[in-house]
Coordinates of N, CA and C in Angstrom, one line a residue:
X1 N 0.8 -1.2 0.0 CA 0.0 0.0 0.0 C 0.9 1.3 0.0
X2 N 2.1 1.1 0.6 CA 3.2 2.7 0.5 C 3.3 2.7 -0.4
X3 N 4.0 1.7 -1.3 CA 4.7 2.2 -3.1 C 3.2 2.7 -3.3
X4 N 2.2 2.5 -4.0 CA 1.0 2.6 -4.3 C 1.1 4.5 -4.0
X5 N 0.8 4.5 -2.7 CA 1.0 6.2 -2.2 C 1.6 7.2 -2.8
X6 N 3.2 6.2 -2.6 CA 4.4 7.0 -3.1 C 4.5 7.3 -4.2
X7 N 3.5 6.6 -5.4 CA 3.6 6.5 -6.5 C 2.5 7.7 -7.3
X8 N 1.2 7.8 -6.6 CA 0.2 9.0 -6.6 C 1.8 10.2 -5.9
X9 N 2.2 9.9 -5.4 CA 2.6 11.3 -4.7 C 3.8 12.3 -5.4
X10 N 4.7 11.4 -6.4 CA 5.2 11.3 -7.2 C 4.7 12.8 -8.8
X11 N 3.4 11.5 -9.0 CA 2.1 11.8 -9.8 C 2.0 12.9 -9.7
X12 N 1.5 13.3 -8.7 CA 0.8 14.5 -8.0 C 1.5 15.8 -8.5
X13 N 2.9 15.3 -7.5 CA 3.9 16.9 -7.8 C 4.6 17.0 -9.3
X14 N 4.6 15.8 -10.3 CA 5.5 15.9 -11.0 C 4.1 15.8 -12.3
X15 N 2.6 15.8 -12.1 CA 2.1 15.9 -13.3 C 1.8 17.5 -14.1
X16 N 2.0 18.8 -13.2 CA 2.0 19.7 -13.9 C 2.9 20.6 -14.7
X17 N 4.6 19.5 -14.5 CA 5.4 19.7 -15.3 C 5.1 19.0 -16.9
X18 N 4.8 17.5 -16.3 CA 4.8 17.0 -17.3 C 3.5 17.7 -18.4
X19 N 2.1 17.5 -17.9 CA 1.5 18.2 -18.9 C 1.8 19.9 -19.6
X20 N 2.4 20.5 -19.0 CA 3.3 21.8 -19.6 C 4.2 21.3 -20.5
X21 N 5.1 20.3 -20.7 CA 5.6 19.9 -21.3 C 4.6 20.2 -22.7
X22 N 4.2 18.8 -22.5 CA 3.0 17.9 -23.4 C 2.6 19.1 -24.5
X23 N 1.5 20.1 -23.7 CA 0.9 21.3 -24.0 C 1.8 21.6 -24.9
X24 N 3.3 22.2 -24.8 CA 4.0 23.1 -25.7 C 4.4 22.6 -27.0
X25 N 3.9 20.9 -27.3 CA 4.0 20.7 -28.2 C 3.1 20.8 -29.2
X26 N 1.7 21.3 -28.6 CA 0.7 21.3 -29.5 C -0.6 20.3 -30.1
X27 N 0.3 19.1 -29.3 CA -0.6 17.9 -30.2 C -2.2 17.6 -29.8
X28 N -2.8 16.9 -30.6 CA -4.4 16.7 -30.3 C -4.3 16.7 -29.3
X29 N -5.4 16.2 -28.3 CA -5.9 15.9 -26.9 C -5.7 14.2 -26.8
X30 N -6.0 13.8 -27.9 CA -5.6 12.1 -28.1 C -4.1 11.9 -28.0
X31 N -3.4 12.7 -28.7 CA -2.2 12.0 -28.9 C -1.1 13.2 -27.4
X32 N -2.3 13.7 -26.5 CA -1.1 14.5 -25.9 C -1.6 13.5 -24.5
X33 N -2.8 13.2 -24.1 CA -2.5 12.1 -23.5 C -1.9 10.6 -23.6
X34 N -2.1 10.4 -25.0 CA -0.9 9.1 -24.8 C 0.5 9.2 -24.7
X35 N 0.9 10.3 -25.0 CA 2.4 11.1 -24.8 C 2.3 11.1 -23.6
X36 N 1.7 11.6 -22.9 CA 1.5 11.8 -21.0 C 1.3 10.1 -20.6
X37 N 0.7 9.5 -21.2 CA 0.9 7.8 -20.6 C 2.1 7.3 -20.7
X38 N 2.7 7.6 -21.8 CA 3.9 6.7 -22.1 C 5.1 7.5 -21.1
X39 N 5.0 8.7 -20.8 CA 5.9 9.1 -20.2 C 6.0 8.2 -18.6
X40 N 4.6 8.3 -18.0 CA 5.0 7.8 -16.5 C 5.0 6.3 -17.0
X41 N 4.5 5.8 -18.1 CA 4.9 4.1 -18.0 C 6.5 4.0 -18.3
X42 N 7.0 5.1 -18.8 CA 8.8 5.2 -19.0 C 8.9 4.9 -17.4
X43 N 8.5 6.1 -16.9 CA 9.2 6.5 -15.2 C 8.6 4.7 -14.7
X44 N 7.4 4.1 -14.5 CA 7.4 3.3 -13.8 C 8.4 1.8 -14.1
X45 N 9.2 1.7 -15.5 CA 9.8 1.3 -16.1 C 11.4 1.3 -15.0
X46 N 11.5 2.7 -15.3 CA 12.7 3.4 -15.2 C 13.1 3.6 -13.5
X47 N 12.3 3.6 -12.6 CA 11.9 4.2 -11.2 C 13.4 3.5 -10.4
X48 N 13.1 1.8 -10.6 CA 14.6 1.3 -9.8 C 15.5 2.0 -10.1
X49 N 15.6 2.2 -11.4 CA 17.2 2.6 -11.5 C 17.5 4.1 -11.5
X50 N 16.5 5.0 -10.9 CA 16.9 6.4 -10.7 C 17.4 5.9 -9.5
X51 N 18.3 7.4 -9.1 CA 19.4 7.3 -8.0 C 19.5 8.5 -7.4
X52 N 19.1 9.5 -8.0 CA 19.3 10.7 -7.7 C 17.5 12.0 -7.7
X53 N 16.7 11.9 -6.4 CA 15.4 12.0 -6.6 C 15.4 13.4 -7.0
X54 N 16.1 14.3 -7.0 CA 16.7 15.6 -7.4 C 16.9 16.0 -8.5
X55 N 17.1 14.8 -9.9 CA 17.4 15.0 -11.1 C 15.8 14.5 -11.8
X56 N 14.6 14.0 -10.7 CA 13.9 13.6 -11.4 C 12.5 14.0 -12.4
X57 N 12.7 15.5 -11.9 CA 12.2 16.8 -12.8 C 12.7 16.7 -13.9
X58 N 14.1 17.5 -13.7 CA 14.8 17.2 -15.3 C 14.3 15.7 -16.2
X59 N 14.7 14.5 -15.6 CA 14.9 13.0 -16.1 C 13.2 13.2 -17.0
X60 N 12.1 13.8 -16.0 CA 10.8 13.9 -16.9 C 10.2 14.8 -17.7
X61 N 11.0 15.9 -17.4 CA 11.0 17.0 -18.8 C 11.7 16.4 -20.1
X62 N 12.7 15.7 -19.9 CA 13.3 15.2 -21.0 C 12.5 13.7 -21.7
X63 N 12.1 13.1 -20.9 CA 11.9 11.8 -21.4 C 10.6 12.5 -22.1
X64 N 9.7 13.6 -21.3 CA 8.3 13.9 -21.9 C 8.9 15.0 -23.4
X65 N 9.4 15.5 -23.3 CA 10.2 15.9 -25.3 C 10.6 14.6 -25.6
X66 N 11.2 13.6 -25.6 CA 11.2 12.4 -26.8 C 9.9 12.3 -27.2
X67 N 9.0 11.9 -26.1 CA 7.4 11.3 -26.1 C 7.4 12.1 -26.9
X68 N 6.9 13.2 -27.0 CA 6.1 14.1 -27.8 C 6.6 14.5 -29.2
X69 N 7.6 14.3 -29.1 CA 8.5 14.5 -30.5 C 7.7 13.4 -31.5
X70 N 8.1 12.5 -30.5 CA 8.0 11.3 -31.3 C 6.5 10.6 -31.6
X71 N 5.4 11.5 -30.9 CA 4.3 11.4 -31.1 C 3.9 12.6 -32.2
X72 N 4.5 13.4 -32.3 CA 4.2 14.3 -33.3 C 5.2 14.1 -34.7
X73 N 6.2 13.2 -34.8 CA 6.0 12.4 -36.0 C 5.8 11.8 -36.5
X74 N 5.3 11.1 -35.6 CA 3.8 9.6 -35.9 C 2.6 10.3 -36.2
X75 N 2.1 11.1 -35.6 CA 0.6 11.4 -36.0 C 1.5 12.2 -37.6
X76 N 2.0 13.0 -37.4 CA 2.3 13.7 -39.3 C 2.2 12.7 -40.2
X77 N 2.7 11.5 -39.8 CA 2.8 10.2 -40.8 C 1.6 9.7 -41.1
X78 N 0.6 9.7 -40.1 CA -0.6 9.1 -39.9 C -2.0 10.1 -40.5
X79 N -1.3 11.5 -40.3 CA -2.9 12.1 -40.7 C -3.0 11.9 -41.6
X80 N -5.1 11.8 -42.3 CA -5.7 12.2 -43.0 C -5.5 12.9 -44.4
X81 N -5.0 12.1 -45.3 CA -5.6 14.0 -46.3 C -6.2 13.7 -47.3
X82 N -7.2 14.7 -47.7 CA -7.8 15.1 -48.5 C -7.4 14.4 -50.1
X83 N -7.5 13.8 -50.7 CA -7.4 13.1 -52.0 C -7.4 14.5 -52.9
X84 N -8.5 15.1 -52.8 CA -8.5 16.6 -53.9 C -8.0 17.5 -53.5
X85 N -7.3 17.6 -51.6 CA -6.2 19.1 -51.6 C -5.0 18.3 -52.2
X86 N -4.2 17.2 -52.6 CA -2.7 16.8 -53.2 C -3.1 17.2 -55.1
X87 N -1.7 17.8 -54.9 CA -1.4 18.2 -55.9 C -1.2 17.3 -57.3
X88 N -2.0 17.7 -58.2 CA -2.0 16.3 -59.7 C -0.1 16.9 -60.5
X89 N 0.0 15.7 -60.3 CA 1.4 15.4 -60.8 C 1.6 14.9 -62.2
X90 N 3.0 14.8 -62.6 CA 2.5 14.0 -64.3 C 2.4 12.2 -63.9
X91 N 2.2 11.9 -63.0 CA 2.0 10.3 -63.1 C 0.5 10.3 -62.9
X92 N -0.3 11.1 -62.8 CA -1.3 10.9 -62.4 C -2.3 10.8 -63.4
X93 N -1.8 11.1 -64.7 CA -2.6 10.4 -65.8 C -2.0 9.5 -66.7
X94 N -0.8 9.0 -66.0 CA -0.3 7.9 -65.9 C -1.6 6.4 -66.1
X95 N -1.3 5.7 -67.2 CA -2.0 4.2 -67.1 C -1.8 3.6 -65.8
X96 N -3.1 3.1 -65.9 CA -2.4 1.7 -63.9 C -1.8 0.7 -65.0
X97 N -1.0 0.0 -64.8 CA -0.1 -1.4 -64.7 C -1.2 -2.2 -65.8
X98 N -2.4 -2.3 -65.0 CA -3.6 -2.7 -65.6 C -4.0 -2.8 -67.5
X99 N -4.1 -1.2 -66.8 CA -4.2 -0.8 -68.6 C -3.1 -1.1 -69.5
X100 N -2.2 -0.3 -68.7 CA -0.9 -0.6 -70.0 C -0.8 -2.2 -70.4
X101 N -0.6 -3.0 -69.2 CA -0.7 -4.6 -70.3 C -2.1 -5.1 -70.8
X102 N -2.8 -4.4 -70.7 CA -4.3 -5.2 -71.8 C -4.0 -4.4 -73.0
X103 N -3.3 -2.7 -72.9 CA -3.0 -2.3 -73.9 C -1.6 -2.9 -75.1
X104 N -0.3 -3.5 -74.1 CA 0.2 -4.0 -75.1 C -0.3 -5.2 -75.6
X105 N -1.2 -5.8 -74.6 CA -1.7 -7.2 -75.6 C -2.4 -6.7 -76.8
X106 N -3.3 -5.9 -76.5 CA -4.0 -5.5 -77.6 C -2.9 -5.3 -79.0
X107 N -1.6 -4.5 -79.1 CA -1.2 -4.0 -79.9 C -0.3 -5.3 -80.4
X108 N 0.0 -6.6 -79.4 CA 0.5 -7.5 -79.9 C -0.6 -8.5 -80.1
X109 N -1.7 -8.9 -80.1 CA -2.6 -9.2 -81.0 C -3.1 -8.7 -82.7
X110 N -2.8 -7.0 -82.5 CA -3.2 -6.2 -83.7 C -1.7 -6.8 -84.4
X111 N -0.4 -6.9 -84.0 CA 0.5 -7.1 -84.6 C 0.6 -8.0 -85.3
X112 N -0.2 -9.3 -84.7 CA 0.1 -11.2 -85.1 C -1.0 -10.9 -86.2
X113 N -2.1 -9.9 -86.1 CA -3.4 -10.3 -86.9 C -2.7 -9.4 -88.2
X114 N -1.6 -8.6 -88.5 CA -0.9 -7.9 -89.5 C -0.2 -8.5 -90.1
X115 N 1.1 -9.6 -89.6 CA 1.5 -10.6 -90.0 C 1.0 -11.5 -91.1
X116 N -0.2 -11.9 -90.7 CA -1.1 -12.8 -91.1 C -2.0 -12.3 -92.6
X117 N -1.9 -11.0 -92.6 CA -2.3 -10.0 -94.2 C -1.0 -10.8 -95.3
X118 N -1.9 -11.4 -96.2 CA -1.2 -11.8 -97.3 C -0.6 -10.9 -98.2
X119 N -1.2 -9.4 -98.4 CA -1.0 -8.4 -99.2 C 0.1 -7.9 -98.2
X120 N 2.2 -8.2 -99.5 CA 2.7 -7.6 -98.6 C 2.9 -5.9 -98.5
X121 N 2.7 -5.1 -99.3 CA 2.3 -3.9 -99.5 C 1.2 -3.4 -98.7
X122 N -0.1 -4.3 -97.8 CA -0.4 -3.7 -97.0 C -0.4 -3.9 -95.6
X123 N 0.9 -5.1 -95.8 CA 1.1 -5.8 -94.3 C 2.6 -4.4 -94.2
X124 N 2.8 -4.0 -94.8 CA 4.1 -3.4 -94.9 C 3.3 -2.1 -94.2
X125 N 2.4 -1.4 -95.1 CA 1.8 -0.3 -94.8 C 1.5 -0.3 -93.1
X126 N 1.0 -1.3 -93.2 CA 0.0 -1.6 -91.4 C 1.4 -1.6 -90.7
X127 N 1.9 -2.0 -90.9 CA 3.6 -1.9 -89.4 C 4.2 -1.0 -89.8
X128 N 4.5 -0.3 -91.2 CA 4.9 1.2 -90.7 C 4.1 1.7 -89.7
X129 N 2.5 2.1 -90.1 CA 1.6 2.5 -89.1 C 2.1 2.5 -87.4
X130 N 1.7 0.7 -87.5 CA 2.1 0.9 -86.0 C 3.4 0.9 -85.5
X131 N 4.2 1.0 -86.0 CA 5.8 1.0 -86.0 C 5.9 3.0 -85.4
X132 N 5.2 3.7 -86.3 CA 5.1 4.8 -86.1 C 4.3 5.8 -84.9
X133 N 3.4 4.5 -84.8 CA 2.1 5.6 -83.7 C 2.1 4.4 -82.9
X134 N 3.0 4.0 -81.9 CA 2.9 3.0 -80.8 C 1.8 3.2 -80.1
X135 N 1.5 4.3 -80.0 CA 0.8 4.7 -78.5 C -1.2 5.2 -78.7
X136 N -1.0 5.2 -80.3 CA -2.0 5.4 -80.4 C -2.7 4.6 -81.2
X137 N -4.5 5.0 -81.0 CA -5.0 3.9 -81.5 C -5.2 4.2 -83.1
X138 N -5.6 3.3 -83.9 CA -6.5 3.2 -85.2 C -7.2 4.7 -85.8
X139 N -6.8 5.3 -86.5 CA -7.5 6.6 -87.1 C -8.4 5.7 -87.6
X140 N -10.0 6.4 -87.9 CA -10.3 5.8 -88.3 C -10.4 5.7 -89.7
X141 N -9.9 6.2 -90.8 CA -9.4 6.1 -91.8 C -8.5 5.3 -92.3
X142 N -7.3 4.6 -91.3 CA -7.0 3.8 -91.4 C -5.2 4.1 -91.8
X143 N -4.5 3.3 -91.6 CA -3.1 3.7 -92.3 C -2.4 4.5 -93.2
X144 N -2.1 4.8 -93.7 CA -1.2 5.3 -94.8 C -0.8 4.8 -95.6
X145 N -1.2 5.3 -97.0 CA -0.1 3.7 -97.9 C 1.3 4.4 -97.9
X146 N 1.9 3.0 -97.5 CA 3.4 3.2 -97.3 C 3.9 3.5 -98.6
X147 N 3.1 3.4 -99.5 CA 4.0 3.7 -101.5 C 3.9 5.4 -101.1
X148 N 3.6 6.0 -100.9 CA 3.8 7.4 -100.6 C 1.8 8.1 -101.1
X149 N 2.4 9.2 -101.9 CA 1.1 10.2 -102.3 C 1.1 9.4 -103.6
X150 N -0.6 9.2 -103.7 CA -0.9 9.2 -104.9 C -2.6 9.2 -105.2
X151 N -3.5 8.7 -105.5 CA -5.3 8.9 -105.7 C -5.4 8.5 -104.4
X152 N -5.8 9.3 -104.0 CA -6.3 9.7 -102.3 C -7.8 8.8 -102.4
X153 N -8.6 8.9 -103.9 CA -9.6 7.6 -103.5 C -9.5 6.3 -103.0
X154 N -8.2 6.1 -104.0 CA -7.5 4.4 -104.0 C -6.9 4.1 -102.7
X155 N -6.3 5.3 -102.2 CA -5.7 5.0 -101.1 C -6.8 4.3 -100.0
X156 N -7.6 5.3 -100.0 CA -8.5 5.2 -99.1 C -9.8 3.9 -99.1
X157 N -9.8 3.7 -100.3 CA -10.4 2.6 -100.3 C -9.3 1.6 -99.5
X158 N -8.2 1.1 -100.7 CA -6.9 0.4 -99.8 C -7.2 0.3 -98.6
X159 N -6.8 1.6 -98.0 CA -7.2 1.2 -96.7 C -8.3 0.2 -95.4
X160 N -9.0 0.8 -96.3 CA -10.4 0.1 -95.7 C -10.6 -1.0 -96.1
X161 N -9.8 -1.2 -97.4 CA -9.9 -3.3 -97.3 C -9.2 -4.0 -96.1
X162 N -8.1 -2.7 -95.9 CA -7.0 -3.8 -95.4 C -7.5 -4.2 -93.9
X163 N -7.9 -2.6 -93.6 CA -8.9 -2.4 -91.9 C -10.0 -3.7 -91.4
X164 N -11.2 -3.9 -92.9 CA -11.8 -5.3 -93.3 C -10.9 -6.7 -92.9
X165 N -9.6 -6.7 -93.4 CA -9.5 -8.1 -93.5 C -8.7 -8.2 -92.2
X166 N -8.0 -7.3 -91.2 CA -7.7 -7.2 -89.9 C -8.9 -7.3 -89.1
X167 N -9.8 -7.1 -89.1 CA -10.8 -7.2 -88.5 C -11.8 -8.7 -88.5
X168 N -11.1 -9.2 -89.6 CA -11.2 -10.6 -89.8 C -10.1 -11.6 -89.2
X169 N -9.4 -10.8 -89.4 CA -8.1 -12.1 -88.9 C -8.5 -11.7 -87.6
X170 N -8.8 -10.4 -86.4 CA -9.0 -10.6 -85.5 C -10.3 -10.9 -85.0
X171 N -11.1 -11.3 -85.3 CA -12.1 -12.2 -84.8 C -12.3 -13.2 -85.3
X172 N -11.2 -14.0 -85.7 CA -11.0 -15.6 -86.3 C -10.4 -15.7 -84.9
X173 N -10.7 -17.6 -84.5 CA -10.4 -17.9 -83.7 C -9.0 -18.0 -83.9
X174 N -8.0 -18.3 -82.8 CA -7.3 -18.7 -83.4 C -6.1 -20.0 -82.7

């Protein structure tokens, strides 16, 4: 029943240092009493091995600045924020992982189904294309004839066979 006493009595005189401490760091109410817990669970830790009852002001002003230090760069790590106050960066319209491999499959499916065009003039035309525009998709007009400029009809018909018969090779099983 003395330790018990001695230990309120301790408490008593040495908790309005400690909470002045606590206070000047600012932190919530939550995190300034668990800073104030861990401090006397330090001291009841620590109590044998003080020696000097004289240094024991100092010993808990100091132990209560670790505490609170170190509770105030835990809670920084830990708060909250806002999804729409962080600043949009360039990864942020960044593909997920996701996209980007359904997108190379796609473009190495589109590639196997180009291969597979018997016409080598428009198997040629189709992989300049995508050789040239990795990243993007299909105009819908369709390629470029790789022979250069010439009847912008023919081309364009051209084109749209070749669009037809990729469109066939990709929805053949295979």
């Amino acid at each position: 029943m003395g330790e018990h006493r001695a230990w309120e009595a301790i408490v008593d005189r040495h908790l309005p240092v400690v909470n002045a401490v606590a206070r000047s760091y600012r932190l919530s109410a939550p995190d300034r009493e668990d800073a104030v817990q861990t401090v006397w669970l330090t001291l009841n830790q620590h109590l044998p091995r003080l020696r000097s009852p004289e240094l024991l002001r100092a010993w808990l002003r100091r132990v209560t600045r670790d505490v609170c230090g170190r509770q105030r760069r835990q809670s920084a790590r830990l708060r909250p924020v806002d999804p729409q106050s962080l600043p949009r960066d360039a990864s942020a319209g960044a593909p997920s992982p996701e996209s980007a491999y359904l997108r190379k499959e796609e473009r190495d499916e589109l590639r196997r189904a180009v291969l597979r065009l018997t016409d080598p003039g428009e198997r040629r035309a189709a992989l300049l294309y995508l050789d040239g525009n990795a990243g993007e998709p299909l105009a819908p007009d369709g390629p470029r004839s790789a022979d250069g400029p010439g009847d912008p009809r023919a081309a364009t018909n051209q084109r749209r066979r070749m669009l037809r018969r990729l469109r066939r090779l990709l929805e053949e099983p295979t």
